[in-house]
Short mmCIF file of the C-alpha atoms (twelve columns), coordinates in Angstrom:
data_MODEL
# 
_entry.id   MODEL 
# 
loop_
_atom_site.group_PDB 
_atom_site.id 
_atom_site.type_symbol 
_atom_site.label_atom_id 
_atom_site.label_alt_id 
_atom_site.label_comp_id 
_atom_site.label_asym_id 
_atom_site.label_seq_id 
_atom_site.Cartn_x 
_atom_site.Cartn_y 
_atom_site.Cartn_z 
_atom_site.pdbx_PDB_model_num 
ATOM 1  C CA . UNK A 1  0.000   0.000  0.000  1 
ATOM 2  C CA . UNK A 2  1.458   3.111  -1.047 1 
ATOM 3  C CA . UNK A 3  1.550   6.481  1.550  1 
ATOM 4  C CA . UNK A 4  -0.351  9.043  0.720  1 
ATOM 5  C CA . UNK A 5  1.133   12.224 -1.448 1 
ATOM 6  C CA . UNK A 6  1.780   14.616 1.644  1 
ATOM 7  C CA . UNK A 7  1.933   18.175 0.256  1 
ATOM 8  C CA . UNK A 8  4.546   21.071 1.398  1 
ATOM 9  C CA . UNK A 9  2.612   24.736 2.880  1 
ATOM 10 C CA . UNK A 10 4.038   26.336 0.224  1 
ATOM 11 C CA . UNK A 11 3.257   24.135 -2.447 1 
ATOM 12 C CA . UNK A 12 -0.813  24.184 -0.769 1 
ATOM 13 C CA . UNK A 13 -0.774  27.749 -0.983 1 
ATOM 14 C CA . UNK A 14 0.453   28.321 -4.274 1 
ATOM 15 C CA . UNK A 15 -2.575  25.759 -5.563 1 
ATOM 16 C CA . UNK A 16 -5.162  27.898 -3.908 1 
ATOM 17 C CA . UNK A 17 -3.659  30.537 -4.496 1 
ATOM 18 C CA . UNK A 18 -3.984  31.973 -0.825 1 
ATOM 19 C CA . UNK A 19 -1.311  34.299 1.213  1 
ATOM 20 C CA . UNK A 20 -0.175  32.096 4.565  1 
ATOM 21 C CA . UNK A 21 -1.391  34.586 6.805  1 
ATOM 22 C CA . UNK A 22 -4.886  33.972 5.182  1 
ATOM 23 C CA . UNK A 23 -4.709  30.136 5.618  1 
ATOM 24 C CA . UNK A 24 -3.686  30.175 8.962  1 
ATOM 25 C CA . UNK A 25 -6.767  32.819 9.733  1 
ATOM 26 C CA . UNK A 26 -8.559  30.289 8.099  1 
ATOM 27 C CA . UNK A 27 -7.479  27.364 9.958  1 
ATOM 28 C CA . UNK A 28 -7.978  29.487 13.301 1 
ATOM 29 C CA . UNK A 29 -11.611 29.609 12.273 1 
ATOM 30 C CA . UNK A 30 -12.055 25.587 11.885 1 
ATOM 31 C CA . UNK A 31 -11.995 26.317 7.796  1 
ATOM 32 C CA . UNK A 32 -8.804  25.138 6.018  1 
ATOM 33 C CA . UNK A 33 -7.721  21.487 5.174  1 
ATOM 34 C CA . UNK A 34 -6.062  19.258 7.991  1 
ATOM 35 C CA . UNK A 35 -2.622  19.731 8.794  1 
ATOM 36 C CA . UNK A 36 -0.267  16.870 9.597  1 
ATOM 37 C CA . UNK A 37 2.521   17.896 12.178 1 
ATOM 38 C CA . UNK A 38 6.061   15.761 11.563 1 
ATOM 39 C CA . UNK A 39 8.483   14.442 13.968 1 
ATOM 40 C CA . UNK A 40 10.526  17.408 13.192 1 
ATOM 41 C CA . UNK A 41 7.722   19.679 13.334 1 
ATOM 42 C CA . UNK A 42 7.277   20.147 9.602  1 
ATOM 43 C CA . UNK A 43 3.560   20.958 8.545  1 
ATOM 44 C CA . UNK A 44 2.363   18.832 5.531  1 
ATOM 45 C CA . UNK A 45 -1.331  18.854 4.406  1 
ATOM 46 C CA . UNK A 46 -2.289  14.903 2.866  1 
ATOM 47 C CA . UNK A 47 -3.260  15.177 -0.890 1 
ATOM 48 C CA . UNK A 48 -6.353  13.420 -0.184 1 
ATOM 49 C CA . UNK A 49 -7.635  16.215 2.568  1 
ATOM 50 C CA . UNK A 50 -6.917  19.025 0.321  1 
ATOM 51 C CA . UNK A 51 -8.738  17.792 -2.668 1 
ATOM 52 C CA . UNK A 52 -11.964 16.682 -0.133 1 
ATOM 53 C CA . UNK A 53 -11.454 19.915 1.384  1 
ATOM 54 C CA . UNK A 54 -11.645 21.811 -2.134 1 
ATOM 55 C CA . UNK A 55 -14.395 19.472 -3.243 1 
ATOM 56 C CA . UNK A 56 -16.486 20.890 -0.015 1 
ATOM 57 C CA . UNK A 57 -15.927 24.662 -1.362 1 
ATOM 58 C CA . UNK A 58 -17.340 23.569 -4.488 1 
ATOM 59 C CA . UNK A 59 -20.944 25.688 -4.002 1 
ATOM 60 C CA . UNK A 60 -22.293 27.994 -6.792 1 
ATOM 61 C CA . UNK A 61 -21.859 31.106 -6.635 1 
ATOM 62 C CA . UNK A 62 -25.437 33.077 -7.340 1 
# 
């Protein structure tokens, strides 16, 4: 079984296209994808959890 794709902050952020101060306001707030602490405190966001997390702010806009 392979791992799953864990993603860099920076490499998140330049997919959404959001500043980090904005993600981090957003993951105060209970809003932004998991984030997966490492052993040497590196922050890493699973593939899987951003694309679920996308596919939940997928609402038209009216």
């Amino acid at each position: 079984m392979a791992s799953p794709q864990m993603l860099k902050l920076p490499e998140v952020l330049a997919e959404i296209g959001m500043s980090r101060a904005a993600f981090y306001r957003m993951r105060a707030r209970g809003q932004a994808p998991r984030l997966v602490k490492l052993p040497n405190g590196h922050l890493r966001v699973r593939r899987n959890d951003l694309d679920d997390w996308l596919s939940r702010l997928d609402t038209p806009a009216y």
